[in-house]
CSV table of C-alpha atoms in Angstrom, one decimal:
chain,number,residue,atom,x,y,z
A,13,MET,CA,-10.5,-19.7,38.1
A,14,PRO,CA,-8.2,-17.1,36.5
A,15,GLU,CA,-9.9,-14.2,34.7
A,16,THR,CA,-9.7,-14.3,30.9
A,17,ILE,CA,-10.3,-11.3,28.7
A,18,ALA,CA,-10.2,-11.5,24.9
A,19,GLY,CA,-8.4,-14.9,25.2
A,20,VAL,CA,-5.7,-13.4,27.5
A,21,GLU,CA,-5.4,-14.8,31.0
A,22,ILE,CA,-4.9,-12.4,33.8
A,23,PRO,CA,-2.3,-14.0,36.1
A,24,ASP,CA,-3.9,-15.3,39.3
A,25,THR,CA,-0.9,-15.5,41.5
A,26,PRO,CA,0.1,-13.8,44.8
A,27,LEU,CA,2.5,-11.6,42.8
A,28,ALA,CA,-0.1,-10.5,40.3
A,29,ARG,CA,-2.8,-9.9,42.9
A,30,ASP,CA,-0.3,-7.8,44.9
A,31,ALA,CA,0.5,-5.8,41.8
A,32,THR,CA,-3.2,-5.2,41.1
A,33,ALA,CA,-3.8,-4.1,44.7
A,34,LEU,CA,-0.8,-1.7,44.7
A,35,VAL,CA,-1.9,0.0,41.4
A,36,ARG,CA,-5.5,0.1,42.3
A,37,ALA,CA,-4.7,1.9,45.6
A,38,ALA,CA,-2.4,4.5,43.9
A,39,ALA,CA,-4.1,5.2,40.5
A,40,ASP,CA,-7.4,6.6,39.5
A,41,ASP,CA,-9.7,4.8,37.1
A,42,THR,CA,-8.1,6.3,34.0
A,43,ILE,CA,-4.6,5.0,34.8
A,44,TYR,CA,-5.9,1.7,36.2
A,45,HIS,CA,-8.0,0.7,33.3
A,46,HIS,CA,-5.3,2.0,30.8
A,47,SER,CA,-2.7,-0.2,32.6
A,48,ARG,CA,-4.8,-3.3,32.4
A,49,ARG,CA,-5.5,-2.6,28.7
A,50,VAL,CA,-1.8,-2.2,28.1
A,51,TYR,CA,-1.2,-5.7,29.4
A,52,LEU,CA,-4.0,-7.1,27.3
A,53,TRP,CA,-3.0,-5.4,24.1
A,54,GLY,CA,0.6,-6.2,24.7
A,55,MET,CA,-0.1,-9.9,25.1
A,56,LEU,CA,-2.3,-10.0,22.1
A,57,ARG,CA,0.2,-8.3,19.9
A,58,SER,CA,3.1,-10.3,21.3
A,59,ALA,CA,1.2,-13.5,20.4
A,60,ALA,CA,0.7,-12.2,16.9
A,61,ARG,CA,4.5,-11.7,16.7
A,62,GLY,CA,5.0,-15.3,17.8
A,63,ALA,CA,6.7,-14.2,21.0
A,64,GLN,CA,6.6,-16.3,24.2
A,65,VAL,CA,6.0,-13.8,27.1
A,66,ASP,CA,6.1,-14.5,30.9
A,67,PRO,CA,2.6,-13.2,31.9
A,68,GLU,CA,3.6,-12.2,35.4
A,69,LEU,CA,6.4,-10.0,34.2
A,70,ALA,CA,4.3,-8.5,31.4
A,71,TYR,CA,1.5,-7.9,33.9
A,72,VAL,CA,3.8,-6.0,36.3
A,73,GLY,CA,5.2,-4.0,33.3
A,74,GLY,CA,1.8,-3.0,32.1
A,75,MET,CA,0.4,-2.3,35.5
A,76,PHE,CA,3.4,-0.3,36.8
A,77,HIS,CA,4.3,1.6,33.6
A,78,ASP,CA,2.4,4.8,34.5
A,79,LEU,CA,2.8,4.5,38.3
A,80,GLY,CA,5.2,7.5,38.2
A,81,LEU,CA,2.3,9.7,37.2
A,82,THR,CA,0.5,9.0,40.4
A,83,ARG,CA,0.8,11.2,43.5
A,84,THR,CA,1.9,8.3,45.6
A,85,TYR,CA,4.9,7.3,43.5
A,86,ARG,CA,6.0,10.3,41.4
A,87,THR,CA,9.1,12.3,42.2
A,88,THR,CA,10.0,15.8,41.1
A,89,ASP,CA,13.6,15.3,39.9
A,90,ARG,CA,13.5,12.4,37.3
A,91,ARG,CA,11.5,11.1,34.4
A,92,PHE,CA,8.2,9.6,35.4
A,93,GLU,CA,9.1,6.4,33.5
A,94,LEU,CA,12.0,5.9,36.0
A,95,ASP,CA,9.7,6.2,39.0
A,96,GLY,CA,7.6,3.3,37.8
A,97,ALA,CA,10.6,1.3,36.7
A,98,GLU,CA,12.2,1.5,40.1
A,99,GLU,CA,9.0,0.5,41.9
A,100,ALA,CA,8.5,-2.5,39.5
A,101,TYR,CA,12.1,-3.6,40.0
A,102,ALA,CA,11.9,-3.5,43.8
A,103,PHE,CA,8.5,-5.2,43.7
A,104,LEU,CA,9.6,-8.1,41.6
A,105,ARG,CA,12.8,-8.7,43.6
A,106,ASP,CA,10.7,-8.6,46.8
A,107,HIS,CA,8.5,-11.3,45.2
A,108,GLY,CA,11.3,-13.6,44.4
A,109,ARG,CA,11.9,-12.8,40.7
A,110,SER,CA,15.5,-12.8,39.4
A,111,GLU,CA,17.7,-9.8,38.8
A,112,THR,CA,17.5,-10.4,35.0
A,113,GLU,CA,13.7,-10.7,35.1
A,114,ALA,CA,13.3,-7.5,37.2
A,115,ARG,CA,15.8,-5.7,35.0
A,116,ASP,CA,13.8,-6.6,31.9
A,117,VAL,CA,10.7,-5.1,33.4
A,118,TRP,CA,12.7,-2.1,34.5
A,119,LEU,CA,13.7,-1.6,30.9
A,120,ALA,CA,10.2,-2.1,29.7
A,121,ILE,CA,8.9,0.7,31.8
A,122,ALA,CA,11.9,3.0,31.5
A,123,LEU,CA,11.7,2.8,27.7
A,124,HIS,CA,8.0,2.7,27.1
A,125,THR,CA,8.0,6.2,25.6
A,126,THR,CA,11.0,5.4,23.4
A,127,PRO,CA,9.8,3.9,20.1
A,128,GLU,CA,11.5,0.9,18.4
A,129,VAL,CA,14.3,0.2,21.0
A,130,PRO,CA,12.2,-2.0,23.4
A,131,LEU,CA,11.2,-4.2,20.4
A,132,GLN,CA,14.8,-5.4,20.2
A,133,LEU,CA,14.9,-6.5,23.8
A,134,ALA,CA,13.3,-9.3,25.8
A,135,PRO,CA,9.7,-10.2,24.9
A,136,GLU,CA,8.5,-8.9,28.3
A,137,THR,CA,10.2,-5.6,27.5
A,138,ALA,CA,8.6,-5.4,24.1
A,139,ALA,CA,5.2,-6.4,25.3
A,140,VAL,CA,4.8,-3.2,27.3
A,141,ILE,CA,5.5,-0.7,24.5
A,142,LEU,CA,3.3,-2.8,22.1
A,143,GLY,CA,0.4,-2.4,24.6
A,144,VAL,CA,1.1,1.3,25.2
A,145,GLU,CA,1.3,2.2,21.5
A,146,THR,CA,-2.0,0.4,20.9
A,147,ASP,CA,-3.9,1.9,23.7
A,148,VAL,CA,-2.6,5.5,23.4
A,149,ILE,CA,-2.2,6.1,19.7
A,150,GLY,CA,-3.8,3.0,18.1
A,151,VAL,CA,-0.7,1.4,16.6
A,152,GLY,CA,-1.4,-2.2,15.7
A,153,LEU,CA,-5.1,-2.0,16.5
A,154,HIS,CA,-6.0,-3.3,13.1
A,155,GLN,CA,-4.1,-6.5,14.0
A,156,ILE,CA,-6.6,-7.3,16.8
A,157,ALA,CA,-10.0,-8.7,15.8
A,158,ALA,CA,-12.9,-6.4,16.4
A,159,ALA,CA,-14.6,-8.9,18.8
A,160,ARG,CA,-11.5,-9.0,21.0
A,161,GLN,CA,-11.2,-5.2,20.9
A,162,ALA,CA,-14.8,-4.9,22.1
A,163,GLU,CA,-14.2,-7.5,24.9
A,164,VAL,CA,-11.1,-5.6,26.2
A,165,VAL,CA,-12.9,-2.2,26.2
A,166,SER,CA,-16.0,-3.7,27.8
A,167,ALA,CA,-13.9,-5.0,30.7
A,168,HIS,CA,-11.8,-1.9,30.9
A,169,PRO,CA,-13.7,1.1,29.4
A,170,ARG,CA,-12.2,4.2,27.8
A,171,PRO,CA,-14.6,7.1,28.7
A,172,ASP,CA,-13.1,10.3,27.3
A,173,PHE,CA,-9.8,8.5,27.4
A,174,LYS,CA,-7.8,10.7,25.0
A,175,ASN,CA,-8.5,13.9,27.0
A,176,ARG,CA,-8.1,12.1,30.4
A,177,ILE,CA,-4.8,10.5,29.7
A,178,LEU,CA,-3.3,13.7,28.3
A,179,ARG,CA,-4.4,15.4,31.5
A,180,ALA,CA,-2.9,12.6,33.6
A,181,PHE,CA,0.4,13.0,31.7
A,182,TYR,CA,0.4,16.7,32.3
A,183,ASP,CA,-0.4,16.5,35.9
A,184,GLY,CA,2.3,13.9,36.5
A,185,MET,CA,5.0,15.9,34.7
A,186,SER,CA,4.2,19.6,35.2
A,187,GLU,CA,6.3,19.9,38.3
A,188,ARG,CA,9.4,18.4,36.6
A,189,PRO,CA,9.4,20.0,33.1
A,190,ASP,CA,13.2,19.6,32.7
A,191,THR,CA,12.8,15.8,32.8
A,192,THR,CA,10.8,15.8,29.5
A,193,PHE,CA,13.8,17.0,27.5
A,194,GLY,CA,14.6,14.6,24.7
A,195,THR,CA,11.2,12.8,24.9
A,196,MET,CA,7.8,13.1,23.4
A,197,ASN,CA,6.6,14.2,26.9
A,198,ASP,CA,7.5,17.8,26.2
A,199,ASP,CA,4.7,17.8,23.6
A,200,VAL,CA,2.2,17.3,26.4
A,201,LEU,CA,3.6,20.2,28.5
A,202,ALA,CA,3.6,22.5,25.4
A,203,HIS,CA,0.0,21.6,24.7
A,204,PHE,CA,-1.3,22.5,28.2
A,205,ASP,CA,1.1,25.3,29.2
A,206,PRO,CA,1.6,28.2,26.8
A,207,ASP,CA,4.6,29.4,28.8
A,208,PHE,CA,6.5,26.1,28.5
A,209,ARG,CA,9.7,26.4,26.5
A,210,ARG,CA,11.3,23.3,25.2
A,211,VAL,CA,15.1,22.8,25.5
A,212,ASP,CA,16.6,23.0,22.0
A,213,PHE,CA,19.1,20.3,21.5
A,214,VAL,CA,20.7,22.1,18.6
A,215,ARG,CA,21.2,25.1,20.8
A,216,LEU,CA,22.8,22.9,23.4
A,217,VAL,CA,25.3,21.7,20.9
A,218,ARG,CA,26.1,25.1,19.5
A,219,ASP,CA,26.3,26.8,22.9
A,220,SER,CA,28.4,24.1,24.6
A,221,ALA,CA,31.7,24.9,26.3
A,222,TRP,CA,33.7,23.4,23.4
A,223,PRO,CA,35.6,26.2,21.5
A,224,GLU,CA,35.3,25.0,17.9
Protein backbone atom coordinates (compact mmCIF):
# COMPACT_ATOMS: atom_id res chain seq x y z
CA MET A 1 0.00 0.00 0.00
CA PRO A 2 1.24 3.55 -0.74
CA GLU A 3 2.54 5.47 2.26
CA THR A 4 0.27 8.26 3.44
CA ILE A 5 1.47 11.09 5.72
CA ALA A 6 -0.89 13.78 7.00
CA GLY A 7 -3.42 12.75 4.39
CA VAL A 8 -0.91 13.08 1.53
CA GLU A 9 -0.05 9.98 -0.45
CA ILE A 10 3.60 9.41 -1.35
CA PRO A 11 3.57 8.17 -4.95
CA ASP A 12 4.33 4.44 -5.05
CA THR A 13 5.51 4.16 -8.64
CA PRO A 14 8.80 3.12 -10.23
CA LEU A 15 9.50 6.78 -11.03
CA ALA A 16 8.90 7.90 -7.44
CA ARG A 17 10.87 5.02 -5.97
CA ASP A 18 13.80 5.81 -8.27
CA ALA A 19 13.62 9.46 -7.26
CA THR A 20 13.69 8.54 -3.58
CA ALA A 21 16.66 6.21 -4.07
CA LEU A 22 18.61 8.82 -6.04
CA VAL A 23 18.14 11.53 -3.42
CA ARG A 24 18.71 9.17 -0.49
CA ALA A 25 22.06 8.16 -2.00
CA ALA A 26 23.21 11.74 -2.60
CA ALA A 27 21.81 13.71 0.33
CA ASP A 28 22.35 13.63 4.07
CA ASP A 29 19.46 13.33 6.50
CA THR A 30 18.92 17.09 6.70
CA ILE A 31 18.40 17.50 2.95
CA TYR A 32 16.50 14.23 2.55
CA HIS A 33 13.93 14.89 5.28
CA HIS A 34 13.63 18.54 4.23
CA SER A 35 12.92 17.48 0.66
CA ARG A 36 10.21 15.04 1.73
CA ARG A 37 8.62 17.71 3.92
CA VAL A 38 8.69 20.15 1.02
CA TYR A 39 6.62 17.70 -1.03
CA LEU A 40 4.17 17.16 1.82
CA TRP A 41 3.75 20.84 2.70
CA GLY A 42 3.48 21.71 -0.98
CA MET A 43 0.71 19.20 -1.55
CA LEU A 44 -1.17 20.30 1.56
CA ARG A 45 -0.97 23.97 0.66
CA SER A 46 -1.83 23.27 -2.99
CA ALA A 47 -4.96 21.43 -1.86
CA ALA A 48 -5.90 24.42 0.29
CA ARG A 49 -5.59 26.59 -2.83
CA GLY A 50 -7.86 24.21 -4.74
CA ALA A 51 -5.07 23.22 -7.13
CA GLN A 52 -4.94 19.84 -8.85
CA VAL A 53 -1.32 18.67 -8.75
CA ASP A 54 0.31 15.68 -10.42
CA PRO A 55 1.86 13.92 -7.39
CA GLU A 56 4.73 12.34 -9.31
CA LEU A 57 5.84 15.67 -10.75
CA ALA A 58 5.47 17.46 -7.42
CA TYR A 59 7.39 14.67 -5.71
CA VAL A 60 10.34 14.93 -8.08
CA GLY A 61 10.27 18.71 -7.72
CA GLY A 62 10.35 18.49 -3.95
CA MET A 63 12.93 15.73 -3.78
CA PHE A 64 15.33 17.23 -6.34
CA HIS A 65 15.01 20.91 -5.40
CA ASP A 66 18.16 20.97 -3.22
CA LEU A 67 20.08 18.29 -5.09
CA GLY A 68 22.46 20.98 -6.31
CA LEU A 69 23.71 21.44 -2.75
CA THR A 70 25.01 17.86 -2.58
CA ARG A 71 28.57 16.90 -3.44
CA THR A 72 27.36 14.44 -6.05
CA TYR A 73 25.38 16.92 -8.12
CA ARG A 74 26.68 20.40 -7.42
CA THR A 75 28.77 22.32 -9.93
CA THR A 76 31.00 25.33 -9.35
CA ASP A 77 29.91 27.61 -12.19
CA ARG A 78 26.14 28.00 -11.96
CA ARG A 79 23.38 28.52 -9.40
CA PHE A 80 22.65 25.47 -7.29
CA GLU A 81 19.00 25.66 -8.30
CA LEU A 82 20.00 24.96 -11.91
CA ASP A 83 21.97 21.86 -10.90
CA GLY A 84 18.87 20.28 -9.40
CA ALA A 85 16.63 21.52 -12.21
CA GLU A 86 18.79 19.92 -14.88
CA GLU A 87 18.92 16.60 -13.04
CA ALA A 88 15.15 16.59 -12.56
CA TYR A 89 14.51 17.38 -16.21
CA ALA A 90 16.75 14.56 -17.43
CA PHE A 91 15.33 12.16 -14.85
CA LEU A 92 11.73 12.82 -15.87
CA ARG A 93 12.45 12.54 -19.58
CA ASP A 94 14.30 9.27 -18.97
CA HIS A 95 11.21 8.02 -17.12
CA GLY A 96 8.85 8.83 -19.97
CA ARG A 97 7.36 12.13 -18.84
CA SER A 98 6.71 14.74 -21.51
CA GLU A 99 8.81 17.75 -22.43
CA THR A 100 6.18 20.06 -20.94
CA GLU A 101 5.98 18.10 -17.70
CA ALA A 102 9.74 17.98 -17.32
CA ARG A 103 10.00 21.69 -18.09
CA ASP A 104 7.40 22.54 -15.45
CA VAL A 105 9.49 20.72 -12.84
CA TRP A 106 12.66 22.36 -14.17
CA LEU A 107 11.00 25.72 -13.58
CA ALA A 108 9.82 24.65 -10.13
CA ILE A 109 13.36 23.93 -9.01
CA ALA A 110 15.10 26.74 -10.90
CA LEU A 111 12.69 29.28 -9.38
CA HIS A 112 12.22 27.87 -5.90
CA THR A 113 14.23 30.73 -4.36
CA THR A 114 12.35 33.33 -6.41
CA PRO A 115 9.24 34.47 -4.50
CA GLU A 116 5.85 34.94 -6.18
CA VAL A 117 6.76 34.06 -9.78
CA PRO A 118 6.28 30.26 -9.48
CA LEU A 119 2.79 30.79 -8.07
CA GLN A 120 1.72 32.11 -11.49
CA LEU A 121 2.90 28.99 -13.31
CA ALA A 122 1.80 25.35 -13.44
CA PRO A 123 0.41 23.84 -10.20
CA GLU A 124 3.41 21.48 -9.98
CA THR A 125 5.75 24.46 -10.28
CA ALA A 126 3.89 26.34 -7.56
CA ALA A 127 3.77 23.33 -5.24
CA VAL A 128 7.54 23.29 -4.77
CA ILE A 129 7.91 26.90 -3.64
CA LEU A 130 4.84 26.53 -1.42
CA GLY A 131 6.57 23.63 0.31
CA VAL A 132 9.94 25.36 0.49
CA GLU A 133 8.52 28.55 1.99
CA THR A 134 6.64 26.57 4.61
CA ASP A 135 9.53 24.37 5.66
CA VAL A 136 12.30 26.98 5.65
CA ILE A 137 10.62 30.18 6.83
CA GLY A 138 7.18 29.05 8.03
CA VAL A 139 5.06 30.77 5.39
CA GLY A 140 1.56 29.29 5.37
CA LEU A 141 2.20 27.04 8.35
CA HIS A 142 -0.89 28.45 10.06
CA GLN A 143 -2.97 27.07 7.18
CA ILE A 144 -2.04 23.50 8.11
CA ALA A 145 -3.79 21.85 11.05
CA ALA A 146 -1.56 21.22 14.07
CA ALA A 147 -2.23 17.46 13.91
CA ARG A 148 -1.04 17.33 10.32
CA GLN A 149 2.04 19.40 11.15
CA ALA A 150 2.88 16.94 13.91
CA GLU A 151 2.40 13.95 11.63
CA VAL A 152 4.72 15.36 8.99
CA VAL A 153 7.44 16.23 11.50
CA SER A 154 7.09 12.85 13.18
CA ALA A 155 7.70 11.11 9.87
CA HIS A 156 10.46 13.52 8.82
CA PRO A 157 12.04 15.17 11.89
CA ARG A 158 13.66 18.61 12.05
CA PRO A 159 16.50 18.29 14.61
CA ASP A 160 18.33 21.64 14.76
CA PHE A 161 16.98 22.23 11.26
CA LYS A 162 17.41 25.99 11.12
CA ASN A 163 21.14 25.79 11.75
CA ARG A 164 21.68 22.66 9.69
CA ILE A 165 19.91 23.90 6.59
CA LEU A 166 21.77 27.21 6.69
CA ARG A 167 25.05 25.29 6.89
CA ALA A 168 23.95 23.07 4.00
CA PHE A 169 23.19 26.18 1.93
CA TYR A 170 26.59 27.64 2.72
CA ASP A 171 28.49 24.42 2.03
CA GLY A 172 26.70 24.04 -1.29
CA MET A 173 27.37 27.60 -2.49
CA SER A 174 30.63 28.73 -0.91
CA GLU A 175 32.74 27.56 -3.85
CA ARG A 176 30.63 29.55 -6.34
CA PRO A 177 29.91 32.89 -4.62
CA ASP A 178 29.34 34.78 -7.87
CA THR A 179 26.32 32.61 -8.62
CA THR A 180 24.44 34.07 -5.65
CA PHE A 181 24.22 37.54 -7.20
CA GLY A 182 20.64 38.75 -7.45
CA THR A 183 19.26 36.12 -5.08
CA MET A 184 18.63 35.71 -1.38
CA ASN A 185 21.47 33.18 -1.37
CA ASP A 186 24.05 35.90 -0.86
CA ASP A 187 22.55 36.46 2.60
CA VAL A 188 23.76 32.98 3.55
CA LEU A 189 27.32 33.59 2.36
CA ALA A 190 27.43 36.95 4.13
CA HIS A 191 26.26 35.30 7.36
CA PHE A 192 29.01 32.68 7.41
CA ASP A 193 31.88 34.49 5.69
CA PRO A 194 32.89 37.94 7.01
CA ASP A 195 35.06 38.48 3.92
CA PHE A 196 32.24 37.92 1.45
CA ARG A 197 31.38 41.02 -0.54
CA ARG A 198 28.05 41.23 -2.32
CA VAL A 199 27.88 42.49 -5.89
CA ASP A 200 26.08 45.83 -5.82
CA PHE A 201 23.54 46.05 -8.66
CA VAL A 202 23.36 49.84 -8.41
CA ARG A 203 27.13 49.98 -8.84
CA LEU A 204 26.90 47.72 -11.91
CA VAL A 205 24.45 50.14 -13.49
CA ARG A 206 26.46 53.26 -12.64
CA ASP A 207 29.79 51.73 -13.70
CA SER A 208 28.55 50.13 -16.92
CA ALA A 209 30.19 50.84 -20.29
CA TRP A 210 27.39 53.18 -21.34
CA PRO A 211 28.62 56.79 -21.53
CA GLU A 212 25.55 58.64 -20.24
